[in-house]
Amino acid sequence: MATVTAAEKRDQAKNAYNAFLAVCPSRQLLDRISDKWVVLILCALGGDADGGIGEPAAMRYSELSRLIAGVSQKMLTQTLRALERDGLVTRTVTPTVPVTVDYALTDLGLSLYRTTRRLRHWAQDHMDEVRILREHYDADH
Amino acid sequence: MATVTAAEKRDQAKNAYNAFLAVCPSRQLLDRISDKWVVLILCALGGDADGGIGEPAAMRYSELSRLIAGVSQKMLTQTLRALERDGLVTRTVTPTVPVTVDYALTDLGLSLYRTTRRLRHWAQDHMDEVRILREHYDADH
DNA sequence: GTGCGTACTTCCCAAGAGAGAGTAACTCTC
DNA sequence: GAGAGTTACTCTCTCTTGGGAAGTACGCAC
């Protein structure tokens, strides 16, 4: 009876998750990360604020709130707490008056940021094309 | 007065879109593609159904419905129509009885699929890690 | 006749997002 | 002193949209 190597264990673990299945935990995780606020928050913390030139950096709640136009206080708080729970973001409270709270990507968060950054770029890079295709669709329907 | 080259025009167009701004069209596009059903539909049409080994292929509505566990008829229809309008998916109706409708990725859809595939993989590959981090978070709160 | 398949369409209700204001503690300006 | 600003939330009410379920028309099998 051969023992299972660590690499084999990892392969088995991979095959155990299938996000197409509603009951699979990875599905719930995929549902969570396929969320517009998650995408924008990770991009902000990843340093995309000034067009993609920056480095990952800690940001304050109020900075995030100002940068991500349209996010409600409730959704920002809720999403940041969820990201913290999933280990994607650190939340560092400094007992100043008023209190200051810094949020920053963890290594895990950084690994996901590299994909959400692509999503944002895709939306910006293909906006013109999609716009035209929408007009064609609307003319035909 | 130098004329603007095509490459410069493209650069300018890129700078014109900023998905952090709520009023920017690319923001609405990002909101659309940062959607769990979009991600799963693109992965299904991209050939991920059998674990990532397949090729992009046309699929029927009913095939998609069966593969993507938990999607309602309403959300599947609604999302497919939106993807068609954006030019990411083709919808081909064959007047059989009953009717058969095939959905397939366009080239544009394929380009986005390459990123949504990464999202799905990330969720599956990091599920164990996130699970442990959640337990740590819950123990601390 | 009943049940299956096809791909939607429709209706009602539930869940969660959105909007706005409140909280505490402090600082600054008039 | 009053009022406005800052910080990062918390709370309440309203509205939007997703979820759930059933309906539609036609052909085929039993």
Short mmCIF file of N, CA and C in Angstrom, two decimals, chain A residues 13-133:
data_model
loop_
_atom_site.label_atom_id
_atom_site.label_comp_id
_atom_site.label_asym_id
_atom_site.label_seq_id
_atom_site.Cartn_x
_atom_site.Cartn_y
_atom_site.Cartn_z
N ALA A 13 -6.90 16.91 -4.34
CA ALA A 13 -7.69 18.02 -3.84
C ALA A 13 -8.23 18.84 -5.00
N LYS A 14 -7.42 19.05 -6.03
CA LYS A 14 -7.91 19.80 -7.19
C LYS A 14 -9.12 19.13 -7.80
N ASN A 15 -9.05 17.81 -7.97
CA ASN A 15 -10.16 17.11 -8.60
C ASN A 15 -11.39 17.08 -7.72
N ALA A 16 -11.25 17.41 -6.44
CA ALA A 16 -12.39 17.34 -5.53
C ALA A 16 -13.29 18.56 -5.67
N TYR A 17 -12.83 19.63 -6.28
CA TYR A 17 -13.60 20.85 -6.38
C TYR A 17 -14.05 21.09 -7.81
N ASN A 18 -15.34 21.39 -7.96
CA ASN A 18 -15.89 21.65 -9.29
C ASN A 18 -16.89 22.78 -9.15
N ALA A 19 -16.50 23.95 -9.59
CA ALA A 19 -17.34 25.13 -9.36
C ALA A 19 -18.62 25.13 -10.18
N PHE A 20 -18.79 24.19 -11.12
CA PHE A 20 -20.06 24.11 -11.84
C PHE A 20 -21.17 23.53 -10.95
N LEU A 21 -20.75 22.80 -9.88
CA LEU A 21 -21.74 22.19 -8.99
C LEU A 21 -22.16 23.16 -7.90
N ALA A 22 -23.44 23.36 -7.78
CA ALA A 22 -23.94 24.34 -6.82
C ALA A 22 -23.56 24.00 -5.38
N VAL A 23 -23.42 22.72 -5.08
CA VAL A 23 -23.14 22.33 -3.69
C VAL A 23 -21.66 22.38 -3.36
N CYS A 24 -20.82 22.64 -4.33
CA CYS A 24 -19.39 22.63 -4.08
C CYS A 24 -18.97 23.94 -3.40
N PRO A 25 -18.15 23.85 -2.33
CA PRO A 25 -17.71 25.08 -1.67
C PRO A 25 -17.00 26.05 -2.64
N SER A 26 -16.25 25.49 -3.59
CA SER A 26 -15.55 26.38 -4.53
C SER A 26 -16.54 27.18 -5.37
N ARG A 27 -17.76 26.68 -5.48
CA ARG A 27 -18.79 27.42 -6.21
C ARG A 27 -19.17 28.67 -5.43
N GLN A 28 -19.31 28.49 -4.13
CA GLN A 28 -19.66 29.65 -3.31
C GLN A 28 -18.51 30.64 -3.30
N LEU A 29 -17.28 30.13 -3.33
CA LEU A 29 -16.13 31.02 -3.40
C LEU A 29 -16.12 31.74 -4.74
N LEU A 30 -16.39 31.03 -5.82
CA LEU A 30 -16.43 31.66 -7.15
C LEU A 30 -17.53 32.71 -7.20
N ASP A 31 -18.69 32.39 -6.60
CA ASP A 31 -19.77 33.38 -6.55
C ASP A 31 -19.30 34.65 -5.85
N ARG A 32 -18.56 34.47 -4.80
CA ARG A 32 -18.08 35.63 -4.04
C ARG A 32 -17.09 36.48 -4.84
N ILE A 33 -16.12 35.83 -5.48
CA ILE A 33 -15.09 36.63 -6.17
C ILE A 33 -15.58 37.16 -7.51
N SER A 34 -16.64 36.57 -8.07
CA SER A 34 -17.23 37.11 -9.30
C SER A 34 -18.20 38.22 -8.93
N ASP A 35 -17.73 39.21 -8.26
CA ASP A 35 -18.58 40.27 -7.71
C ASP A 35 -17.92 41.59 -8.05
N LYS A 36 -18.71 42.52 -8.56
CA LYS A 36 -18.12 43.76 -9.06
C LYS A 36 -17.35 44.50 -7.98
N TRP A 37 -17.85 44.48 -6.73
CA TRP A 37 -17.16 45.24 -5.69
C TRP A 37 -15.84 44.58 -5.31
N VAL A 38 -15.85 43.24 -5.31
CA VAL A 38 -14.60 42.52 -5.04
C VAL A 38 -13.55 42.88 -6.10
N VAL A 39 -13.98 42.84 -7.35
CA VAL A 39 -13.06 43.13 -8.45
C VAL A 39 -12.47 44.53 -8.29
N LEU A 40 -13.33 45.49 -8.03
CA LEU A 40 -12.85 46.88 -7.95
C LEU A 40 -11.99 47.11 -6.70
N ILE A 41 -12.36 46.51 -5.58
CA ILE A 41 -11.57 46.68 -4.36
C ILE A 41 -10.18 46.09 -4.53
N LEU A 42 -10.12 44.86 -5.09
CA LEU A 42 -8.80 44.25 -5.30
C LEU A 42 -7.95 45.09 -6.25
N CYS A 43 -8.59 45.64 -7.30
CA CYS A 43 -7.83 46.49 -8.23
C CYS A 43 -7.32 47.75 -7.53
N ALA A 44 -8.16 48.32 -6.68
CA ALA A 44 -7.74 49.52 -5.96
C ALA A 44 -6.55 49.22 -5.06
N LEU A 45 -6.67 48.16 -4.26
CA LEU A 45 -5.59 47.82 -3.32
C LEU A 45 -4.36 47.32 -4.06
N GLY A 46 -4.55 46.82 -5.28
CA GLY A 46 -3.42 46.34 -6.07
C GLY A 46 -2.62 47.46 -6.70
N GLY A 47 -3.14 48.69 -6.58
CA GLY A 47 -2.38 49.83 -7.08
C GLY A 47 -2.85 50.35 -8.42
N ASP A 48 -4.06 49.93 -8.86
CA ASP A 48 -4.55 50.35 -10.17
C ASP A 48 -5.15 51.75 -10.18
N ALA A 49 -5.16 52.42 -9.04
CA ALA A 49 -5.94 53.64 -8.92
C ALA A 49 -5.56 54.69 -9.96
N ASP A 50 -4.27 54.76 -10.28
CA ASP A 50 -3.84 55.82 -11.19
C ASP A 50 -3.59 55.27 -12.60
N GLY A 51 -4.40 54.29 -12.98
CA GLY A 51 -4.31 53.84 -14.35
C GLY A 51 -3.46 52.60 -14.55
N GLY A 52 -2.98 52.02 -13.45
CA GLY A 52 -2.28 50.76 -13.61
C GLY A 52 -0.78 50.85 -13.39
N ILE A 53 -0.31 52.04 -13.05
CA ILE A 53 1.14 52.23 -12.94
C ILE A 53 1.63 51.95 -11.53
N GLY A 54 0.70 51.90 -10.56
CA GLY A 54 1.14 51.88 -9.17
C GLY A 54 1.52 50.49 -8.67
N GLU A 55 1.88 50.48 -7.40
CA GLU A 55 2.24 49.25 -6.71
C GLU A 55 1.15 48.93 -5.69
N PRO A 56 1.02 47.68 -5.33
CA PRO A 56 0.09 47.37 -4.24
C PRO A 56 0.41 48.21 -3.02
N ALA A 57 -0.63 48.76 -2.40
CA ALA A 57 -0.42 49.61 -1.24
C ALA A 57 -1.64 49.56 -0.33
N ALA A 58 -1.39 49.77 0.95
CA ALA A 58 -2.50 49.84 1.90
C ALA A 58 -3.35 51.08 1.60
N MET A 59 -4.62 50.95 1.82
CA MET A 59 -5.53 52.08 1.62
C MET A 59 -6.49 52.18 2.78
N ARG A 60 -6.93 53.42 3.05
CA ARG A 60 -7.92 53.66 4.08
C ARG A 60 -9.30 53.40 3.52
N TYR A 61 -10.24 53.14 4.44
CA TYR A 61 -11.63 52.96 4.05
C TYR A 61 -12.10 54.15 3.22
N SER A 62 -11.81 55.36 3.71
CA SER A 62 -12.32 56.54 3.02
C SER A 62 -11.67 56.74 1.65
N GLU A 63 -10.41 56.31 1.53
CA GLU A 63 -9.76 56.37 0.21
C GLU A 63 -10.46 55.44 -0.77
N LEU A 64 -10.71 54.21 -0.31
CA LEU A 64 -11.42 53.26 -1.16
C LEU A 64 -12.79 53.80 -1.54
N SER A 65 -13.47 54.37 -0.56
CA SER A 65 -14.82 54.88 -0.80
C SER A 65 -14.81 55.97 -1.86
N ARG A 66 -13.80 56.85 -1.80
CA ARG A 66 -13.72 57.92 -2.79
C ARG A 66 -13.32 57.40 -4.15
N LEU A 67 -12.42 56.45 -4.19
CA LEU A 67 -11.92 55.96 -5.48
C LEU A 67 -12.95 55.13 -6.23
N ILE A 68 -13.61 54.27 -5.49
CA ILE A 68 -14.60 53.39 -6.15
C ILE A 68 -15.94 54.10 -6.16
N ALA A 69 -16.11 54.91 -7.20
CA ALA A 69 -17.33 55.72 -7.24
C ALA A 69 -18.56 54.83 -7.28
N GLY A 70 -19.56 55.22 -6.48
CA GLY A 70 -20.83 54.50 -6.55
C GLY A 70 -20.98 53.39 -5.53
N VAL A 71 -19.90 53.04 -4.81
CA VAL A 71 -20.07 51.99 -3.82
C VAL A 71 -20.69 52.59 -2.56
N SER A 72 -21.68 51.89 -2.01
CA SER A 72 -22.30 52.38 -0.78
C SER A 72 -21.43 52.00 0.41
N GLN A 73 -21.60 52.76 1.49
CA GLN A 73 -20.87 52.45 2.72
C GLN A 73 -21.12 51.00 3.12
N LYS A 74 -22.37 50.62 2.97
CA LYS A 74 -22.74 49.27 3.39
C LYS A 74 -22.03 48.21 2.56
N MET A 75 -22.03 48.38 1.24
CA MET A 75 -21.41 47.36 0.39
C MET A 75 -19.90 47.35 0.56
N LEU A 76 -19.31 48.54 0.78
CA LEU A 76 -17.86 48.59 0.96
C LEU A 76 -17.46 47.86 2.24
N THR A 77 -18.16 48.17 3.33
CA THR A 77 -17.86 47.52 4.60
C THR A 77 -18.05 46.01 4.50
N GLN A 78 -19.22 45.64 3.97
CA GLN A 78 -19.58 44.24 3.87
C GLN A 78 -18.56 43.46 3.05
N THR A 79 -18.17 44.04 1.92
CA THR A 79 -17.25 43.33 1.03
C THR A 79 -15.86 43.23 1.64
N LEU A 80 -15.41 44.32 2.27
CA LEU A 80 -14.10 44.29 2.91
C LEU A 80 -14.05 43.25 4.03
N ARG A 81 -15.12 43.16 4.80
CA ARG A 81 -15.14 42.16 5.88
C ARG A 81 -15.10 40.74 5.33
N ALA A 82 -15.81 40.52 4.24
CA ALA A 82 -15.79 39.20 3.63
C ALA A 82 -14.41 38.87 3.08
N LEU A 83 -13.78 39.87 2.45
CA LEU A 83 -12.44 39.65 1.91
C LEU A 83 -11.44 39.37 3.03
N GLU A 84 -11.63 40.06 4.16
CA GLU A 84 -10.76 39.82 5.31
C GLU A 84 -10.95 38.38 5.82
N ARG A 85 -12.19 37.95 5.91
CA ARG A 85 -12.50 36.62 6.41
C ARG A 85 -11.90 35.53 5.50
N ASP A 86 -11.91 35.79 4.19
CA ASP A 86 -11.37 34.83 3.24
C ASP A 86 -9.84 34.89 3.18
N GLY A 87 -9.26 35.82 3.91
CA GLY A 87 -7.81 35.91 3.94
C GLY A 87 -7.19 36.64 2.75
N LEU A 88 -8.01 37.40 2.03
CA LEU A 88 -7.50 38.11 0.86
C LEU A 88 -7.00 39.51 1.21
N VAL A 89 -7.46 40.02 2.35
CA VAL A 89 -7.18 41.39 2.75
C VAL A 89 -6.86 41.42 4.24
N THR A 90 -5.90 42.28 4.63
CA THR A 90 -5.67 42.52 6.06
C THR A 90 -6.34 43.83 6.44
N ARG A 91 -6.83 43.86 7.67
CA ARG A 91 -7.48 45.06 8.20
C ARG A 91 -6.73 45.45 9.45
N THR A 92 -6.06 46.61 9.41
CA THR A 92 -5.21 47.06 10.50
C THR A 92 -5.81 48.32 11.12
N VAL A 93 -6.22 48.18 12.39
CA VAL A 93 -6.84 49.30 13.09
C VAL A 93 -5.77 50.05 13.90
N THR A 94 -5.68 51.36 13.71
CA THR A 94 -4.79 52.21 14.51
C THR A 94 -5.66 53.10 15.38
N PRO A 95 -5.46 53.05 16.73
CA PRO A 95 -6.36 53.77 17.63
C PRO A 95 -6.08 55.27 17.69
N THR A 96 -6.07 55.91 16.54
CA THR A 96 -6.00 57.36 16.49
C THR A 96 -7.39 57.93 16.77
N VAL A 97 -7.49 59.26 16.86
CA VAL A 97 -8.79 59.89 16.98
C VAL A 97 -8.92 60.90 15.84
N PRO A 98 -9.82 60.67 14.88
CA PRO A 98 -10.64 59.47 14.80
C PRO A 98 -9.82 58.25 14.38
N VAL A 99 -10.43 57.06 14.58
CA VAL A 99 -9.75 55.81 14.29
C VAL A 99 -9.33 55.77 12.82
N THR A 100 -8.20 55.13 12.51
CA THR A 100 -7.84 54.90 11.13
C THR A 100 -7.68 53.40 10.90
N VAL A 101 -8.21 52.96 9.80
CA VAL A 101 -8.18 51.53 9.46
C VAL A 101 -7.55 51.39 8.08
N ASP A 102 -6.51 50.60 8.01
CA ASP A 102 -5.84 50.36 6.73
C ASP A 102 -6.17 48.98 6.21
N TYR A 103 -6.46 48.91 4.93
CA TYR A 103 -6.70 47.63 4.27
C TYR A 103 -5.59 47.39 3.26
N ALA A 104 -5.11 46.15 3.20
CA ALA A 104 -4.06 45.81 2.23
C ALA A 104 -4.24 44.38 1.75
N LEU A 105 -3.78 44.11 0.53
CA LEU A 105 -3.86 42.76 -0.01
C LEU A 105 -2.89 41.84 0.71
N THR A 106 -3.32 40.62 1.01
CA THR A 106 -2.40 39.56 1.42
C THR A 106 -1.76 38.97 0.16
N ASP A 107 -0.86 38.03 0.36
CA ASP A 107 -0.30 37.33 -0.81
C ASP A 107 -1.40 36.62 -1.59
N LEU A 108 -2.33 36.02 -0.84
CA LEU A 108 -3.45 35.35 -1.50
C LEU A 108 -4.27 36.35 -2.30
N GLY A 109 -4.53 37.51 -1.67
CA GLY A 109 -5.27 38.55 -2.36
C GLY A 109 -4.55 39.03 -3.62
N LEU A 110 -3.23 39.12 -3.49
CA LEU A 110 -2.43 39.53 -4.65
C LEU A 110 -2.57 38.54 -5.81
N SER A 111 -2.62 37.24 -5.46
CA SER A 111 -2.72 36.24 -6.51
C SER A 111 -4.06 36.37 -7.24
N LEU A 112 -5.10 36.75 -6.52
CA LEU A 112 -6.40 36.95 -7.20
C LEU A 112 -6.43 38.28 -7.94
N TYR A 113 -5.80 39.29 -7.37
CA TYR A 113 -5.74 40.60 -8.01
C TYR A 113 -5.21 40.50 -9.43
N ARG A 114 -4.24 39.61 -9.62
CA ARG A 114 -3.65 39.49 -10.97
C ARG A 114 -4.69 39.08 -12.01
N THR A 115 -5.76 38.43 -11.58
CA THR A 115 -6.83 38.08 -12.51
C THR A 115 -7.89 39.17 -12.58
N THR A 116 -8.26 39.74 -11.44
CA THR A 116 -9.29 40.79 -11.48
C THR A 116 -8.77 42.01 -12.25
N ARG A 117 -7.47 42.23 -12.19
CA ARG A 117 -6.88 43.33 -12.97
C ARG A 117 -7.13 43.11 -14.45
N ARG A 118 -7.04 41.84 -14.87
CA ARG A 118 -7.29 41.52 -16.28
C ARG A 118 -8.74 41.80 -16.65
N LEU A 119 -9.65 41.52 -15.73
CA LEU A 119 -11.06 41.80 -16.01
C LEU A 119 -11.28 43.28 -16.26
N ARG A 120 -10.72 44.09 -15.39
CA ARG A 120 -10.90 45.54 -15.53
C ARG A 120 -10.30 46.03 -16.84
N HIS A 121 -9.09 45.53 -17.15
CA HIS A 121 -8.47 45.92 -18.42
C HIS A 121 -9.32 45.48 -19.60
N TRP A 122 -9.85 44.27 -19.52
CA TRP A 122 -10.67 43.76 -20.62
C TRP A 122 -11.86 44.71 -20.85
N ALA A 123 -12.52 45.10 -19.77
CA ALA A 123 -13.69 45.98 -19.91
C ALA A 123 -13.29 47.30 -20.55
N GLN A 124 -12.18 47.88 -20.12
CA GLN A 124 -11.75 49.16 -20.66
C GLN A 124 -11.26 49.04 -22.09
N ASP A 125 -10.54 47.96 -22.38
CA ASP A 125 -9.94 47.79 -23.72
C ASP A 125 -10.97 47.44 -24.78
N HIS A 126 -12.06 46.81 -24.38
CA HIS A 126 -13.02 46.34 -25.38
C HIS A 126 -14.32 47.12 -25.37
N MET A 127 -14.35 48.22 -24.63
CA MET A 127 -15.58 48.99 -24.51
C MET A 127 -16.09 49.46 -25.87
N ASP A 128 -15.19 49.97 -26.69
CA ASP A 128 -15.62 50.50 -27.99
C ASP A 128 -16.22 49.40 -28.86
N GLU A 129 -15.54 48.26 -28.86
CA GLU A 129 -16.01 47.14 -29.68
C GLU A 129 -17.38 46.68 -29.22
N VAL A 130 -17.53 46.52 -27.90
CA VAL A 130 -18.82 46.07 -27.35
C VAL A 130 -19.90 47.09 -27.66
N ARG A 131 -19.56 48.35 -27.59
CA ARG A 131 -20.53 49.42 -27.87
C ARG A 131 -21.11 49.26 -29.29
N ILE A 132 -20.21 49.05 -30.22
CA ILE A 132 -20.64 48.90 -31.62
C ILE A 132 -21.49 47.64 -31.79
N LEU A 133 -21.05 46.55 -31.16
CA LEU A 133 -21.79 45.29 -31.28
C LEU A 133 -23.17 45.42 -30.67
#
